[in-house]
PDB file of C-alpha atoms and ligand atoms in Angstrom:
ATOM      1  CA  MET P   1       0.136   0.023   0.418  1.00  0.00           C
ATOM      2  CA  ALA P   2       1.371   3.238  -1.328  1.00  0.00           C
ATOM      3  CA  LEU P   3       0.028   6.543  -0.093  1.00  0.00           C
ATOM      4  CA  LEU P   4       0.202   9.526  -2.442  1.00  0.00           C
ATOM      5  CA  ASN P   5       0.514  13.268  -1.420  1.00  0.00           C
ATOM      6  CA  ILE P   6      -2.757  15.347  -2.642  1.00  0.00           C
ATOM      7  CA  LEU P   7      -2.119  18.306  -3.877  1.00  0.00           C
ATOM      8  CA  GLU P   8      -4.227  21.096  -2.060  1.00  0.00           C
ATOM      9  CA  PHE P   9      -6.015  24.517  -3.556  1.00  0.00           C
ATOM     10  CA  PRO P  10      -4.529  27.187  -4.543  1.00  0.00           C
ATOM     11  CA  ASP P  11      -1.525  24.621  -5.640  1.00  0.00           C
ATOM     12  CA  PRO P  12      -0.737  25.960  -9.441  1.00  0.00           C
ATOM     13  CA  ARG P  13      -0.257  22.185 -10.248  1.00  0.00           C
ATOM     14  CA  LEU P  14      -3.938  21.728  -9.725  1.00  0.00           C
ATOM     15  CA  ARG P  15      -4.046  23.816 -12.770  1.00  0.00           C
ATOM     16  CA  THR P  16      -2.128  21.537 -15.201  1.00  0.00           C
ATOM     17  CA  ARG P  17      -4.227  19.891 -18.295  1.00  0.00           C
ATOM     18  CA  ALA P  18      -3.476  16.086 -18.044  1.00  0.00           C
ATOM     19  CA  GLU P  19      -2.237  14.425 -21.034  1.00  0.00           C
ATOM     20  CA  ALA P  20      -3.682  10.979 -22.418  1.00  0.00           C
ATOM     21  CA  VAL P  21      -2.484   7.674 -21.260  1.00  0.00           C
ATOM     22  CA  THR P  22      -0.978   5.781 -23.798  1.00  0.00           C
ATOM     23  CA  LYS P  23       1.079   3.068 -22.083  1.00  0.00           C
ATOM     24  CA  PHE P  24      -1.336   0.371 -20.250  1.00  0.00           C
ATOM     25  CA  ASP P  25       1.862  -1.091 -18.630  1.00  0.00           C
ATOM     26  CA  GLU P  26       2.587  -2.448 -14.790  1.00  0.00           C
ATOM     27  CA  GLU P  27       3.457   1.443 -14.076  1.00  0.00           C
ATOM     28  CA  LEU P  28      -0.219   2.615 -14.892  1.00  0.00           C
ATOM     29  CA  LYS P  29      -1.445  -0.234 -12.617  1.00  0.00           C
ATOM     30  CA  THR P  30       0.626   0.443  -9.620  1.00  0.00           C
ATOM     31  CA  LEU P  31      -0.464   4.355 -10.169  1.00  0.00           C
ATOM     32  CA  VAL P  32      -3.852   2.881 -10.116  1.00  0.00           C
ATOM     33  CA  SER P  33      -3.532   1.172  -7.011  1.00  0.00           C
ATOM     34  CA  ASP P  34      -1.627   3.636  -5.341  1.00  0.00           C
ATOM     35  CA  MET P  35      -4.862   6.210  -5.993  1.00  0.00           C
ATOM     36  CA  PHE P  36      -7.146   3.799  -4.902  1.00  0.00           C
ATOM     37  CA  ASP P  37      -5.422   3.857  -1.608  1.00  0.00           C
ATOM     38  CA  THR P  38      -5.093   7.544  -1.432  1.00  0.00           C
ATOM     39  CA  MET P  39      -8.528   8.245  -1.834  1.00  0.00           C
ATOM     40  CA  TYR P  40      -9.511   5.170   0.657  1.00  0.00           C
ATOM     41  CA  GLU P  41      -7.915   6.458   3.418  1.00  0.00           C
ATOM     42  CA  ALA P  42      -8.366   9.998   2.717  1.00  0.00           C
ATOM     43  CA  PRO P  43     -11.443   9.001   2.666  1.00  0.00           C
ATOM     44  CA  GLY P  44     -12.978  10.408  -0.606  1.00  0.00           C
ATOM     45  CA  ILE P  45     -15.254   9.168  -3.324  1.00  0.00           C
ATOM     46  CA  GLY P  46     -13.018  10.332  -6.197  1.00  0.00           C
ATOM     47  CA  LEU P  47      -9.676  10.883  -7.093  1.00  0.00           C
ATOM     48  CA  ALA P  48      -8.039  12.263 -10.501  1.00  0.00           C
ATOM     49  CA  ALA P  49      -4.317  11.845 -11.168  1.00  0.00           C
ATOM     50  CA  THR P  50      -3.960  15.532 -11.357  1.00  0.00           C
ATOM     51  CA  GLN P  51      -4.396  15.719  -7.539  1.00  0.00           C
ATOM     52  CA  VAL P  52      -1.582  13.438  -7.174  1.00  0.00           C
ATOM     53  CA  ASP P  53       0.183  15.545  -9.415  1.00  0.00           C
ATOM     54  CA  VAL P  54       0.707  12.832 -12.419  1.00  0.00           C
ATOM     55  CA  HIS P  55      -0.539  14.752 -15.284  1.00  0.00           C
ATOM     56  CA  LYS P  56      -2.165  11.778 -17.008  1.00  0.00           C
ATOM     57  CA  ARG P  57      -5.986  11.057 -18.108  1.00  0.00           C
ATOM     58  CA  LEU P  58      -6.875   9.002 -15.243  1.00  0.00           C
ATOM     59  CA  LEU P  59      -9.417   8.806 -12.572  1.00  0.00           C
ATOM     60  CA  VAL P  60     -10.735   6.470  -9.657  1.00  0.00           C
ATOM     61  CA  MET P  61     -13.891   6.293  -7.976  1.00  0.00           C
ATOM     62  CA  ASP P  62     -16.042   4.444  -5.756  1.00  0.00           C
ATOM     63  CA  ILE P  63     -19.192   5.946  -4.512  1.00  0.00           C
ATOM     64  CA  SER P  64     -20.670   2.771  -2.836  1.00  0.00           C
ATOM     65  CA  GLU P  65     -21.627   2.450   0.555  1.00  0.00           C
ATOM     66  CA  HIS P  66     -19.143  -0.294   1.697  1.00  0.00           C
ATOM     67  CA  LYS P  67     -16.343   0.581  -0.684  1.00  0.00           C
ATOM     68  CA  ASN P  68     -16.416  -2.390  -2.929  1.00  0.00           C
ATOM     69  CA  ASP P  69     -17.477  -0.800  -6.282  1.00  0.00           C
ATOM     70  CA  PRO P  70     -14.197   0.621  -7.510  1.00  0.00           C
ATOM     71  CA  MET P  71     -14.104   2.157 -10.682  1.00  0.00           C
ATOM     72  CA  VAL P  72     -11.249   3.267 -13.115  1.00  0.00           C
ATOM     73  CA  LEU P  73     -11.619   5.744 -15.900  1.00  0.00           C
ATOM     74  CA  ILE P  74      -8.898   6.366 -18.344  1.00  0.00           C
ATOM     75  CA  ASN P  75      -8.828   8.917 -21.109  1.00  0.00           C
ATOM     76  CA  PRO P  76     -12.596   9.514 -20.490  1.00  0.00           C
ATOM     77  CA  GLU P  77     -14.792  11.450 -22.435  1.00  0.00           C
ATOM     78  CA  ILE P  78     -18.445  12.735 -22.664  1.00  0.00           C
ATOM     79  CA  LEU P  79     -20.356  11.567 -25.149  1.00  0.00           C
ATOM     80  CA  SER P  80     -23.387  13.116 -24.309  1.00  0.00           C
ATOM     81  CA  SER P  81     -25.155  15.189 -21.277  1.00  0.00           C
ATOM     82  CA  GLU P  82     -28.804  15.687 -20.388  1.00  0.00           C
ATOM     83  CA  GLY P  83     -30.661  17.639 -18.104  1.00  0.00           C
ATOM     84  CA  GLU P  84     -29.301  19.769 -14.941  1.00  0.00           C
ATOM     85  CA  GLU P  85     -28.717  18.629 -11.148  1.00  0.00           C
ATOM     86  CA  GLU P  86     -27.348  20.980  -7.849  1.00  0.00           C
ATOM     87  CA  MET P  87     -25.635  18.992  -5.882  1.00  0.00           C
ATOM     88  CA  ASP P  88     -23.379  19.999  -2.439  1.00  0.00           C
ATOM     89  CA  GLU P  89     -19.728  19.089  -3.872  1.00  0.00           C
ATOM     90  CA  GLY P  90     -16.568  18.871  -1.763  1.00  0.00           C
ATOM     91  CA  CYS P  91     -12.803  17.468  -3.076  1.00  0.00           C
ATOM     92  CA  LEU P  92      -9.728  16.040  -1.193  1.00  0.00           C
ATOM     93  CA  SER P  93      -7.853  19.016  -3.015  1.00  0.00           C
ATOM     94  CA  VAL P  94     -10.248  21.939  -0.985  1.00  0.00           C
ATOM     95  CA  PRO P  95     -10.374  20.082   2.209  1.00  0.00           C
ATOM     96  CA  GLY P  96     -13.224  21.517   4.522  1.00  0.00           C
ATOM     97  CA  TYR P  97     -15.542  23.391   2.290  1.00  0.00           C
ATOM     98  CA  TYR P  98     -18.466  22.329   0.324  1.00  0.00           C
ATOM     99  CA  GLU P  99     -20.290  24.323  -2.014  1.00  0.00           C
ATOM    100  CA  THR P 100     -23.360  23.688  -4.407  1.00  0.00           C
ATOM    101  CA  VAL P 101     -22.218  23.035  -7.890  1.00  0.00           C
ATOM    102  CA  ARG P 102     -24.902  22.709 -11.237  1.00  0.00           C
ATOM    103  CA  ARG P 103     -24.186  20.016 -13.679  1.00  0.00           C
ATOM    104  CA  ALA P 104     -25.819  17.435 -16.480  1.00  0.00           C
ATOM    105  CA  GLU P 105     -27.829  15.162 -14.319  1.00  0.00           C
ATOM    106  CA  LYS P 106     -27.078  12.394 -17.176  1.00  0.00           C
ATOM    107  CA  ILE P 107     -24.067  11.502 -18.820  1.00  0.00           C
ATOM    108  CA  ARG P 108     -22.975   8.760 -21.285  1.00  0.00           C
ATOM    109  CA  VAL P 109     -19.139   8.381 -21.239  1.00  0.00           C
ATOM    110  CA  ARG P 110     -16.654   6.300 -22.962  1.00  0.00           C
ATOM    111  CA  ALA P 111     -13.226   5.290 -21.022  1.00  0.00           C
ATOM    112  CA  GLN P 112     -10.730   2.899 -21.403  1.00  0.00           C
ATOM    113  CA  ASP P 113      -9.782   0.558 -18.253  1.00  0.00           C
ATOM    114  CA  GLN P 114      -6.349  -0.339 -17.029  1.00  0.00           C
ATOM    115  CA  ASN P 115      -5.779  -2.867 -20.083  1.00  0.00           C
ATOM    116  CA  GLY P 116      -6.648  -0.118 -22.652  1.00  0.00           C
ATOM    117  CA  GLU P 117     -10.060  -1.784 -23.428  1.00  0.00           C
ATOM    118  CA  PHE P 118     -12.666   0.471 -24.622  1.00  0.00           C
ATOM    119  CA  PHE P 119     -16.371   0.737 -22.491  1.00  0.00           C
ATOM    120  CA  GLU P 120     -18.978   3.210 -22.389  1.00  0.00           C
ATOM    121  CA  LEU P 121     -21.430   3.584 -19.511  1.00  0.00           C
ATOM    122  CA  ASP P 122     -24.457   5.678 -18.680  1.00  0.00           C
ATOM    123  CA  ALA P 123     -24.626   7.657 -15.096  1.00  0.00           C
ATOM    124  CA  ASP P 124     -26.748   9.888 -13.644  1.00  0.00           C
ATOM    125  CA  GLY P 125     -27.281  11.157  -9.778  1.00  0.00           C
ATOM    126  CA  LEU P 126     -24.291  11.212  -7.547  1.00  0.00           C
ATOM    127  CA  LYS P 127     -21.914   9.135 -10.190  1.00  0.00           C
ATOM    128  CA  ALA P 128     -22.701  11.560 -12.709  1.00  0.00           C
ATOM    129  CA  VAL P 129     -21.379  14.605 -11.047  1.00  0.00           C
ATOM    130  CA  CYS P 130     -18.409  12.340  -9.179  1.00  0.00           C
ATOM    131  CA  ILE P 131     -17.331  12.025 -12.793  1.00  0.00           C
ATOM    132  CA  GLN P 132     -17.874  15.518 -14.260  1.00  0.00           C
ATOM    133  CA  HIS P 133     -16.144  16.825 -10.746  1.00  0.00           C
ATOM    134  CA  GLU P 134     -13.054  14.307 -11.631  1.00  0.00           C
ATOM    135  CA  MET P 135     -13.264  14.873 -15.344  1.00  0.00           C
ATOM    136  CA  ASP P 136     -12.897  18.890 -14.300  1.00  0.00           C
ATOM    137  CA  HIS P 137      -9.459  17.963 -12.711  1.00  0.00           C
ATOM    138  CA  LEU P 138      -7.799  16.522 -15.556  1.00  0.00           C
ATOM    139  CA  GLU P 139      -8.682  19.956 -17.562  1.00  0.00           C
ATOM    140  CA  GLY P 140      -7.117  21.854 -14.524  1.00  0.00           C
ATOM    141  CA  LYS P 141     -10.519  22.671 -13.204  1.00  0.00           C
ATOM    142  CA  LEU P 142     -11.800  23.109  -9.701  1.00  0.00           C
ATOM    143  CA  PHE P 143     -15.627  23.035  -8.059  1.00  0.00           C
ATOM    144  CA  VAL P 144     -14.616  26.240  -6.611  1.00  0.00           C
ATOM    145  CA  ASP P 145     -14.054  27.473 -10.048  1.00  0.00           C
ATOM    146  CA  TYR P 146     -17.899  27.475 -10.123  1.00  0.00           C
ATOM    147  CA  ILE P 147     -18.719  29.701  -7.159  1.00  0.00           C
ATOM    148  CA  SER P 148     -18.448  33.264  -6.630  1.00  0.00           C
ATOM    149  CA  ASN P 149     -14.825  35.377  -6.638  1.00  0.00           C
ATOM    150  CA  LEU P 150     -15.323  36.174  -3.623  1.00  0.00           C
ATOM    151  CA  LYS P 151     -16.225  32.678  -1.561  1.00  0.00           C
ATOM    152  CA  ARG P 152     -13.139  31.173  -3.843  1.00  0.00           C
ATOM    153  CA  ASP P 153     -10.666  34.538  -2.505  1.00  0.00           C
ATOM    154  CA  ARG P 154     -12.206  33.244   1.316  1.00  0.00           C
ATOM    155  CA  ILE P 155     -11.397  29.729   0.842  1.00  0.00           C
ATOM    156  CA  ARG P 156      -8.183  29.834  -0.455  1.00  0.00           C
ATOM    157  CA  LYS P 157      -7.042  32.482   2.293  1.00  0.00           C
ATOM    158  CA  LYS P 158      -8.177  30.345   4.718  1.00  0.00           C
ATOM    159  CA  LEU P 159      -6.091  27.437   3.251  1.00  0.00           C
ATOM    160  CA  GLU P 160      -2.952  29.126   2.336  1.00  0.00           C
ATOM    161  CA  LYS P 161      -3.143  30.199   5.953  1.00  0.00           C
ATOM    162  CA  GLN P 162      -3.494  25.931   7.260  1.00  0.00           C
ATOM    163  CA  HIS P 163      -0.631  25.481   4.640  1.00  0.00           C
ATOM    164  CA  LYS P 164       1.507  28.152   6.722  1.00  0.00           C
ATOM    165  CA  GLN P 165       0.501  26.842   9.968  1.00  0.00           C
ATOM    166  CA  ALA P 166       1.139  23.079   8.652  1.00  0.00           C
ATOM    167  CA  ALA P 167       4.632  24.172   7.616  1.00  0.00           C
ATOM    168  CA  ARG P 168       5.879  25.670  10.857  1.00  0.00           C
ATOM    169  CA  ALA P 169       4.576  22.804  12.665  1.00  0.00           C
TER     170      ALA P 169
HETATM  171 NI1   NI F 201     -12.113  17.170  -6.191  1.00  0.00          NI
END
């Protein structure tokens, strides 16, 4: 088991646009496994590679109650989306803050698995929200980008203060 360091807002590395995964090798499988360990330990329901400073198009999720439904999406693409939904979102890179974000209600996604095999899936509710949130990370986007500048600045200042205190401790 290996835990990876999760970058926190406003770390500029979170703004990196991730590149396509082209090699489906052992290194990728180790990364996926480490990302699951890191996500479950945090604990969180989703983690994008961007958040652990690996700028590849890869995300892991598990929205099940008993943490027994791991999902890996590599090079994910939204094929279609429908409706709108508002949900309170949090993020392991913005610890302690929750804000309402509006996203598509239903999505159809195409992605690859760890072996490079393509698959498609339909998602709604929390699963759809989580996939859209994690895919945003791969574009260098955070859920706080959807809220007012004033609120985002307030969160940024508080987290910066916490990071300084942590560095001193
Ligand atoms: Ni997040």
